[in-house]
Coordinates of C-alpha atoms and ligand atoms in Angstrom, one line a residue:
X9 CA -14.3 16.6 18.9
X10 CA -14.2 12.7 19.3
X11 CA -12.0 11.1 22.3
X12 CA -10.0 9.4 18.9
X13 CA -8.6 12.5 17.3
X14 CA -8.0 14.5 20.5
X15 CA -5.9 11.5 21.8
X16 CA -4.3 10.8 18.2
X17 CA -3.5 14.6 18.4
X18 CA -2.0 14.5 21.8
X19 CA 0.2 11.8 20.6
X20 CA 1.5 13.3 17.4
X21 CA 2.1 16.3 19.6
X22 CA 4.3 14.5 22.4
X23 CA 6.0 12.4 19.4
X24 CA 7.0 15.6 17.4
X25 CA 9.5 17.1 19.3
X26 CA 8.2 20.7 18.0
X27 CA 10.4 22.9 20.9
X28 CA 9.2 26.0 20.6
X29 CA 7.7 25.6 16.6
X30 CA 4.2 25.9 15.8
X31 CA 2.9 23.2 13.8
X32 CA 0.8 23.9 10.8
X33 CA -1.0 20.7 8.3
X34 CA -2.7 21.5 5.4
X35 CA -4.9 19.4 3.1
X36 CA -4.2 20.9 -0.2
X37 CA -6.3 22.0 -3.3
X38 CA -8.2 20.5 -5.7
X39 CA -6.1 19.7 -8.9
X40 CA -7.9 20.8 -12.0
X41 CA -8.0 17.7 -14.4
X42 CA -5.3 18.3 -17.6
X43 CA -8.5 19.2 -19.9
X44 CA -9.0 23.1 -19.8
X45 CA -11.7 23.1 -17.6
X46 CA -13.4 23.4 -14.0
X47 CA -13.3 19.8 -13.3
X48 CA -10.8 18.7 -10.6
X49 CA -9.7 15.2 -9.6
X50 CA -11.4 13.6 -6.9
X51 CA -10.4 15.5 -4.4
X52 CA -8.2 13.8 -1.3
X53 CA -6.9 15.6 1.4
X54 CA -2.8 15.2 2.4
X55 CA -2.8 12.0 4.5
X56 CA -0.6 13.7 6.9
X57 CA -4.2 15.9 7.5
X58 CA -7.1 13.7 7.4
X59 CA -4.6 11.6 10.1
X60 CA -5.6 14.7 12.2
X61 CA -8.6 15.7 11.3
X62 CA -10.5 12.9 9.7
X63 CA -12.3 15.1 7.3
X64 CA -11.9 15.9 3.8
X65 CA -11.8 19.6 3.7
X66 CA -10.0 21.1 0.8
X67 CA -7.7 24.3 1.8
X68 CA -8.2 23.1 5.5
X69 CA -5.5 23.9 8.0
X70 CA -4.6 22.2 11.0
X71 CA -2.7 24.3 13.1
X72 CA -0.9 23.7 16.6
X73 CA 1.3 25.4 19.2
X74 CA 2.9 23.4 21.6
X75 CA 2.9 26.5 24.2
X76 CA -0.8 25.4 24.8
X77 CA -0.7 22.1 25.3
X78 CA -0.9 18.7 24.4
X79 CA -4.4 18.3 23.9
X80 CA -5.9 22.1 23.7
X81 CA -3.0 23.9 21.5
X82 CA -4.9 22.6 18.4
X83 CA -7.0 24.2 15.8
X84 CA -9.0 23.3 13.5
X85 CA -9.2 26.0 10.2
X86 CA -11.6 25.6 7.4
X87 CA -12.5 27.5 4.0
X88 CA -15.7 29.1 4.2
X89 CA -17.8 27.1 1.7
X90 CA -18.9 29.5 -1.1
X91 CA -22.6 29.6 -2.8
X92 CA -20.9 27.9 -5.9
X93 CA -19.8 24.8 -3.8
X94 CA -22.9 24.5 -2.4
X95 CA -25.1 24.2 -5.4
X96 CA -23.1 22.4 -7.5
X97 CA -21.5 19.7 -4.9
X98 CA -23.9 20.2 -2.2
X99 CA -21.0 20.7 0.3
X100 CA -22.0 21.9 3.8
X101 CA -19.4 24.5 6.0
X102 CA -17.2 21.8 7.7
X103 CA -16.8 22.2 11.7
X104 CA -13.9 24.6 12.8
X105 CA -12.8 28.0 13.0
X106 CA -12.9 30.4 10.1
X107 CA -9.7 30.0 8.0
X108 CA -9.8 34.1 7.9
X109 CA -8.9 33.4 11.7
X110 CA -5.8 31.8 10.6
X111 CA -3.6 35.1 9.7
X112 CA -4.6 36.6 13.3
X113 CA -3.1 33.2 15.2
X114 CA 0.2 33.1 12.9
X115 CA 0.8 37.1 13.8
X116 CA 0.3 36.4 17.8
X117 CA 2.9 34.2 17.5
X118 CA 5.2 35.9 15.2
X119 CA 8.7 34.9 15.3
X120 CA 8.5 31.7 15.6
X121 CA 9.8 28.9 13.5
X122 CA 7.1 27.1 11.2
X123 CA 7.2 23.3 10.6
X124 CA 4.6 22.8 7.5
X125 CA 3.3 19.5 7.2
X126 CA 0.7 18.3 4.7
X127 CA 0.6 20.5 1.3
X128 CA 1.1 23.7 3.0
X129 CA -0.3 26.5 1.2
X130 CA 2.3 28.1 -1.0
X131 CA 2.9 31.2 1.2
X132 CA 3.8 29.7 3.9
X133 CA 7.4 30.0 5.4
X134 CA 8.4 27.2 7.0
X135 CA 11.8 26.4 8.2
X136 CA 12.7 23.1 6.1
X137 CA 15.3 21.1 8.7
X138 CA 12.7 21.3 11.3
X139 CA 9.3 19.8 9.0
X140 CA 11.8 17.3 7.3
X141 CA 12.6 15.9 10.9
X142 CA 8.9 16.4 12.1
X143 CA 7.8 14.9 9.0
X144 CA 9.7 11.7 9.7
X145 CA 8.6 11.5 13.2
X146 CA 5.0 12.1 12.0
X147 CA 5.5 9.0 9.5
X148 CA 6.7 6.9 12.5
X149 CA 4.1 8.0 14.7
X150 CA 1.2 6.8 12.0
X151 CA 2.9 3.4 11.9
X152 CA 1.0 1.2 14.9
X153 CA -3.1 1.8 14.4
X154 CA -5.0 2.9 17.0
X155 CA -8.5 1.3 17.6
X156 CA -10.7 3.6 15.4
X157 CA -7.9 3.1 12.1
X158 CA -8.4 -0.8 13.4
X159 CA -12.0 -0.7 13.1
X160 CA -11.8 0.9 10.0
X161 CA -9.8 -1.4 8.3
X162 CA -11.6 -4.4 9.5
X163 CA -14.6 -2.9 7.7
X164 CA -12.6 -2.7 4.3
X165 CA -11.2 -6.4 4.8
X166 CA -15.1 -7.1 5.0
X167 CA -16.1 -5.4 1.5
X168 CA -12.7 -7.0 0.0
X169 CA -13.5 -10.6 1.0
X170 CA -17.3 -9.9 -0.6
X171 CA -15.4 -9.0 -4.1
X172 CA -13.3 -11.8 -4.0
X173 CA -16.3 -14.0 -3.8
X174 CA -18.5 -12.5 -6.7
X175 CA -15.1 -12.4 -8.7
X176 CA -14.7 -16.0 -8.2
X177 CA -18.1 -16.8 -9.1
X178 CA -17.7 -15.2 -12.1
X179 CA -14.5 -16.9 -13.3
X180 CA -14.8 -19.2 -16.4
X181 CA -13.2 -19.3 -19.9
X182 CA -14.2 -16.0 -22.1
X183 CA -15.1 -13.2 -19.6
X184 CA -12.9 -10.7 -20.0
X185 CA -10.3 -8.9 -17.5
X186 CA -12.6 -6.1 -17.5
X187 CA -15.8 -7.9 -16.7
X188 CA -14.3 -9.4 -13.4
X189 CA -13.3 -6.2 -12.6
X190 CA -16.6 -5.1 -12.6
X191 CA -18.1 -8.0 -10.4
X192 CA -15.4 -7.6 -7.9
X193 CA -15.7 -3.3 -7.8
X194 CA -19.4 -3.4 -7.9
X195 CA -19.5 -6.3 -4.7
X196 CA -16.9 -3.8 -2.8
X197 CA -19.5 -0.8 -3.3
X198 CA -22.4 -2.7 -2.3
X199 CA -20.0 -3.8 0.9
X200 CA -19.9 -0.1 2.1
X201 CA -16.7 0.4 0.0
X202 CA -16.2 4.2 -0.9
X203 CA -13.8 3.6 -3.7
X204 CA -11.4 0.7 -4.6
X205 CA -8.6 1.7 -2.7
X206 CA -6.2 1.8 -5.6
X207 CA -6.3 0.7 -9.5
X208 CA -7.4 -2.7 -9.4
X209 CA -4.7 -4.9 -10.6
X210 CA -6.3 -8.0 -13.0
X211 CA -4.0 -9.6 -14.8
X212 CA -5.1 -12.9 -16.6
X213 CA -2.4 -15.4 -18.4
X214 CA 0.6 -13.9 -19.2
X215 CA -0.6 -10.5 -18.0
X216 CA -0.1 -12.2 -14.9
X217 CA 3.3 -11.6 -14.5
X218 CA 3.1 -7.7 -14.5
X219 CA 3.4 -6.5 -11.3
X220 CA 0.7 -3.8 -11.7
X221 CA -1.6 -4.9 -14.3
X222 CA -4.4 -2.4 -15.3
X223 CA -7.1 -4.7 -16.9
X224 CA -7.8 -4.5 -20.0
X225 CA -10.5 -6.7 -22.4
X226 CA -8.5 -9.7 -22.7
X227 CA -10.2 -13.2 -22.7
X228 CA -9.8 -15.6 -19.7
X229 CA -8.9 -18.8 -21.8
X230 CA -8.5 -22.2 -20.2
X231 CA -5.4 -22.8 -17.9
X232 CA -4.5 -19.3 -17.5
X233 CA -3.1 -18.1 -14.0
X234 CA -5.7 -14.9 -12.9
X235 CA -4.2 -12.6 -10.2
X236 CA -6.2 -10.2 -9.0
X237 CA -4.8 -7.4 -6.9
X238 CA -7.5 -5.3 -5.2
X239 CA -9.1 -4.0 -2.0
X240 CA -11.9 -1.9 -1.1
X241 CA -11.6 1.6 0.7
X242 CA -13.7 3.3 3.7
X243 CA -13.2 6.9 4.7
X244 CA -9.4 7.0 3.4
X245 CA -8.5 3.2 4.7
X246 CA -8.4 0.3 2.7
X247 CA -7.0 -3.5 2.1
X248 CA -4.4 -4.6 -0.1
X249 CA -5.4 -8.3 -1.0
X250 CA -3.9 -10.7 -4.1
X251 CA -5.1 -14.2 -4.5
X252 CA -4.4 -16.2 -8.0
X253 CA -6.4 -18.9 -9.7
X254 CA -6.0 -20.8 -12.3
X255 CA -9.4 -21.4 -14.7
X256 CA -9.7 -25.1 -15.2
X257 CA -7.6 -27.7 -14.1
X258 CA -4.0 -26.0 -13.1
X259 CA -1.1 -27.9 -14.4
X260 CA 1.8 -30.0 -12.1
X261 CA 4.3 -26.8 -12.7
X262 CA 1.3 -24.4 -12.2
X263 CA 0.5 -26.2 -8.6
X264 CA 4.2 -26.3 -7.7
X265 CA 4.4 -23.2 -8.1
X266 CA 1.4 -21.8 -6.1
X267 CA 2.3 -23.7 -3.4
X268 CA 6.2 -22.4 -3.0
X269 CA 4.8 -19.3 -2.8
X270 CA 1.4 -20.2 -0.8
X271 CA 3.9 -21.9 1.9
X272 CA 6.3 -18.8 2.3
X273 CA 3.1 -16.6 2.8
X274 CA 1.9 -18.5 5.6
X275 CA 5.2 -18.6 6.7
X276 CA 6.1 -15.5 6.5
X277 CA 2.8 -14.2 8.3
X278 CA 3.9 -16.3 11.0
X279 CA 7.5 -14.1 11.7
X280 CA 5.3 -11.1 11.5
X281 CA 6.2 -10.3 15.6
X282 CA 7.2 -7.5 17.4
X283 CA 11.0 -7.0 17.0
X284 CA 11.3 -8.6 14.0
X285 CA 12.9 -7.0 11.3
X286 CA 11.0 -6.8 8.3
X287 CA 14.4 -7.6 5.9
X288 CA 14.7 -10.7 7.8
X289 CA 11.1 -11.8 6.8
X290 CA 11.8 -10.6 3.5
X291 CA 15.2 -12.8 3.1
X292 CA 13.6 -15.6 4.6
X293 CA 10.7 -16.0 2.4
X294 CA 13.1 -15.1 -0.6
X295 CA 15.5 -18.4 0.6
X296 CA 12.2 -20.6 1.0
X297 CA 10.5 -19.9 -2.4
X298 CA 14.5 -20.1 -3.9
X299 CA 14.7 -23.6 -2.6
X300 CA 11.2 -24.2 -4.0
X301 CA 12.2 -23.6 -7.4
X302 CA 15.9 -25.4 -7.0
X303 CA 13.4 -28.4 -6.7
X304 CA 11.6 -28.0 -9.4
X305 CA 14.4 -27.4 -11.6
X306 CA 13.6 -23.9 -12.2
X307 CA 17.0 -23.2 -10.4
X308 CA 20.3 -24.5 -9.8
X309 CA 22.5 -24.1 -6.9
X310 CA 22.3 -23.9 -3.3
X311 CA 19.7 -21.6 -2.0
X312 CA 22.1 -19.2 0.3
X313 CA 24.4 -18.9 -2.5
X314 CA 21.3 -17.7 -5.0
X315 CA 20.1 -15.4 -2.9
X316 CA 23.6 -14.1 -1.4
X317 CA 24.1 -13.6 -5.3
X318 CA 20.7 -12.0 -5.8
X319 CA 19.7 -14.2 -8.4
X320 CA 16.3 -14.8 -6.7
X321 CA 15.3 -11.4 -7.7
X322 CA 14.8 -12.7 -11.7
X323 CA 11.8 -14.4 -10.1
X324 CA 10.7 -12.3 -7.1
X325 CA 11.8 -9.0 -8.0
X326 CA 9.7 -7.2 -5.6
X327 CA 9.6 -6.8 -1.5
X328 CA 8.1 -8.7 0.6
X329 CA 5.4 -6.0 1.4
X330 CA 4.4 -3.0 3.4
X331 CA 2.5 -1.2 5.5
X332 CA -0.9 -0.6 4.5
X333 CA -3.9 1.8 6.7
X334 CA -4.7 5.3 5.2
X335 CA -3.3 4.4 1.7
X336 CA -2.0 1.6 0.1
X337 CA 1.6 2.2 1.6
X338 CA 0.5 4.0 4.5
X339 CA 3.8 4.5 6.8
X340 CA 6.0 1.9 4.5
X341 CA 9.5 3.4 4.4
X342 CA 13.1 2.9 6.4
X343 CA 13.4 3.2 10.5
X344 CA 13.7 7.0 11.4
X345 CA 17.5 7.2 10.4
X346 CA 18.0 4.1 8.8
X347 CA 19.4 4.6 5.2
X348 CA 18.2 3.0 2.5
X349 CA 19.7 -0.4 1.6
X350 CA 21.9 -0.1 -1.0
X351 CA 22.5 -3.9 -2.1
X352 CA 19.9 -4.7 -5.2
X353 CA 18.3 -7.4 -3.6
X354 CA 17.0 -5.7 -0.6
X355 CA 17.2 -2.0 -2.5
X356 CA 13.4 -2.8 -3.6
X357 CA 11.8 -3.1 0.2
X358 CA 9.2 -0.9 0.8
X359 CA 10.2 -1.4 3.8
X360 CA 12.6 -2.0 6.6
X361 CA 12.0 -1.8 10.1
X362 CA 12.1 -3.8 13.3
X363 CA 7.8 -4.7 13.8
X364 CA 5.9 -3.1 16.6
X365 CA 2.6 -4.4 17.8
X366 CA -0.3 -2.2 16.0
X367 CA 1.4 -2.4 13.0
X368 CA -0.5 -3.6 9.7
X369 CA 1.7 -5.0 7.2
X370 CA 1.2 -6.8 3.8
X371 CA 3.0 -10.1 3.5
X372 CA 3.1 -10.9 -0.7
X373 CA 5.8 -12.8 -1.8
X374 CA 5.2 -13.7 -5.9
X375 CA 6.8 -16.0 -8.2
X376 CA 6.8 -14.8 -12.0
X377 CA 8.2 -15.7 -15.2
X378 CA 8.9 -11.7 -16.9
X379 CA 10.3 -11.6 -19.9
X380 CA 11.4 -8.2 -19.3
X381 CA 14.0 -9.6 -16.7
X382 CA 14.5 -13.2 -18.1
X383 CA 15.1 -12.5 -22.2
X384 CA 17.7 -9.4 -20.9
X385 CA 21.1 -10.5 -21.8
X386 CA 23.1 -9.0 -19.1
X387 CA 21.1 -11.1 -16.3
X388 CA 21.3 -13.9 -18.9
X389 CA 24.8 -13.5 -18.7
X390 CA 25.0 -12.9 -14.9
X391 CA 23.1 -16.1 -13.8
X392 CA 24.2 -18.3 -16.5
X393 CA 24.9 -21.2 -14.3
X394 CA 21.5 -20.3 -11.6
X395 CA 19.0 -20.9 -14.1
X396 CA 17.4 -24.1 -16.3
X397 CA 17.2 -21.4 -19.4
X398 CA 15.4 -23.6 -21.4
X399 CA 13.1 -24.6 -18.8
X400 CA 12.5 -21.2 -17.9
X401 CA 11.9 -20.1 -21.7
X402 CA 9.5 -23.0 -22.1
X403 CA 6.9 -20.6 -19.9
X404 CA 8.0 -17.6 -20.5
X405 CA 4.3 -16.4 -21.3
X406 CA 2.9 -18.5 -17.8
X407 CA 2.6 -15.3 -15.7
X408 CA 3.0 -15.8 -12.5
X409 CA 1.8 -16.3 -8.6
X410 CA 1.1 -13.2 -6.1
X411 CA -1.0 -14.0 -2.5
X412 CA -1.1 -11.2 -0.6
X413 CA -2.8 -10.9 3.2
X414 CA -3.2 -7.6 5.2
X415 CA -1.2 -9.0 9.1
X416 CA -2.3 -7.2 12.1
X417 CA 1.0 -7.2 14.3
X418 CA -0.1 -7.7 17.8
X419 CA 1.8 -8.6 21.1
X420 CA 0.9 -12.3 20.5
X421 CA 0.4 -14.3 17.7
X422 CA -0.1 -11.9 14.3
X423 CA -3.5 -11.4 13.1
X424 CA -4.7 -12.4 9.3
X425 CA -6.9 -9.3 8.7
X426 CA -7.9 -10.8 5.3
X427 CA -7.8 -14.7 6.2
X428 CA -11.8 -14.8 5.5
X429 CA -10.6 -14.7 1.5
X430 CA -9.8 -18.7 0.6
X431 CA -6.5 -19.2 -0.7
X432 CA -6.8 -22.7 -3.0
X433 CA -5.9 -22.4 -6.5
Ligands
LIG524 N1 -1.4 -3.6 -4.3 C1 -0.5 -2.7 -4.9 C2 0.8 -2.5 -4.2 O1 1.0 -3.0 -3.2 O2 1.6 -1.9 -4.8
LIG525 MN1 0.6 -4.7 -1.7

């Protein structure tokens, strides 16, 4: 087994806590597709198991017992591939031990309580305080990357920055949403990307301003904002990158408004340091981009008193990021017993945490003119006296501004993962 898993494994095991609990991860089943047939889904194991065994291996088990040790109490339990699999998907037996081998382990150890991380198979009794607690201390454990996660998501930033080129390239007046998603998917691929790491998000004009656009055939016309949220994935890890361009020449409110939110990135990316608490970053870049459009005209008020109020939130209604690696929110979530924040404002963080070096965060602050939030009277009503209204409905279909970066947290300064991707409108 390579040096990486056997000292990731030895440091899941010493952060777990197990006592006297044997420790079993599965990687789940294929899920047949909702058409009546044989076809499955692409198949991706739990992340809580490729984390520990850096293999796609549906029904695979990994299995531990603390009583032998740090590094040797693991095992490794895999399906013995079947004629069928191998004709039709060419699959080849995975390495480890026989997963008929796994009854014989359990009942030498019977007695014992069960933590079942993963997607345990269904018959499996597992006592549920001790895998809810293990499974939070697993989640924390994942959080800083080691060198090989590192490696691999410097690789993914790579075939990212190569879409965002082509995609750029391609950008003029009449191609569609869907034909820039093509140029940009197919430059990941030829990259080494294994997939797009997640639905790319194109969203051109006033598709802009929805958060999570799915692209559709719409016609880039002159003027229109473009924000493209995409990144490519290798072996399970990918980037989480949004830049947004305007086709043609931008307008004075369009450039204003780029640059609020272009300024609080880079600002933001520069608190990204250990010990810093990612609400902080958040509130910070929520005050600075609040300001931004106080100066405009977009809002009125003092900044401190918008965003005590929350009124900020009609225009950046989403976090400030998370934390990205092996998925798109790999590790995102709240400080082992940290409760969710219950005021509105800070109730949509992805995250909230003091930063630790090894971390990899996504720093996106957005401006955006929804009509979903701004045309809803009790908000209306609420923030009567924050808002220019009729400056504000004057672009309600403008869209709106997302830049996104991927930040390596390290001891010293923080580390732009995704800085190779240019930033100008
Ligand atoms: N890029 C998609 C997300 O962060 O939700
Ligand atoms: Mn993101």
């Amino acid at each position: 087994m390579s040096t990486f898993l056997s000292d990731r494994r030895a440091r899941v095991a010493a952060a777990l806590h197990l006592g006297d609990a044997l420790l079993l991860v599965g990687a789940g089943e294929p899920i047949l597709l909702p058409e009546r047939t044989d076809q499955t889904y692409p198949f991706r194991a739990d992340a809580e198991y490729y984390y520990l065994a850096a293999q796609e291996c549906p029904g695979g088990v990994i299995a531990f017992d603390p009583r032998d040790g740090d590094h040797v109490g693991w095992v490794s339990f895999v399906p013995d591939v079947t004629e069928g699999e191998r004709i039709w998907e060419g699959r080849e037996q995975p390495p480890g031990v026989s997963i008929a081998a796994l009854e014989p382990w359990l009942s030498a150890r019977r007695g014992r309580p069960i933590v079942a991380l993963g997607t345990p198979a269904r018959d499996v009794e597992s006592d549920a305080g001790l895998t809810a607690q293990a499974r939070e201390l697993l989640h924390h454990a994942r959080r800083p990357k080691d060198a090989t996660e590192l490696a691999l998501l410097r690789r993914t930033a790579v075939a990212t920055a190569a879409g965002y080129v082509k995609l750029r390239s391609a950008l003029r007046p009449g191609i569609t949403e869907r034909a820039l998603q093509i140029e940009l998917e197919a430059e990941f691929f030829r990259h080494g990307a294994t997939r797009p790491g997640y639905g790319s998000i194109i969203g051109t004009g006033p598709n802009s301003a929805i958060l999570h656009f799915s692209p559709c055939d719409r016609v880039v016309r002159d003027g229109d904002f473009v924000l493209v949220d995409a990144g490519a994935e290798i072996d399970r890890y990918m980037t989480d990158v949004t830049r947004t361009y305007v086709v043609g020449q931008p307008s004075a409110f369009q450039r204003d408004l780029y640059q609020i939110v272009l300024a609080a990135e880079e600002h933001a990316i520069a608190r990204c340091v250990p010990g810093a608490e990612w609400r902080d970053v958040h509130l910070a870049a929520a005050m600075e981009m609040t300001a931004g459009l106080v100066h405009m005209g977009v809002m009125r008020g003092k900044p401190e008193s918008l965003v005590e109020q929350d009124a900020h939130t009609l225009f950046f209604p989403h976090g400030l990021g998370h934390l990205v690696g092996l998925g798109v929110r790999d590790g995102s979530g709240q400080l082992p017993g940290r409760a969710k924040s219950t005021r509105p404002g800070l109730a949509t963080l992805r995250l909230d945490l003091p930063l630790q070096a090894g971390y990899v965060v996504t720093v996106e602050p957005g401006l955006y003119f929804i009509p979903a939030l701004l045309n809803d009277p009790a908000r209306r009503e609420r923030f009567r006296d924050c808002v220019n209204w009729p400056l504000a409905e004057q672009h309600l279909h403008l869209g709106g501004v997302r830049i996104e970066d991927n930040i390596a947290v390290t001891a010293g300064a923080p580390e732009n993962l995704t800085a190779a991707i240019p930033k100008n409108l």
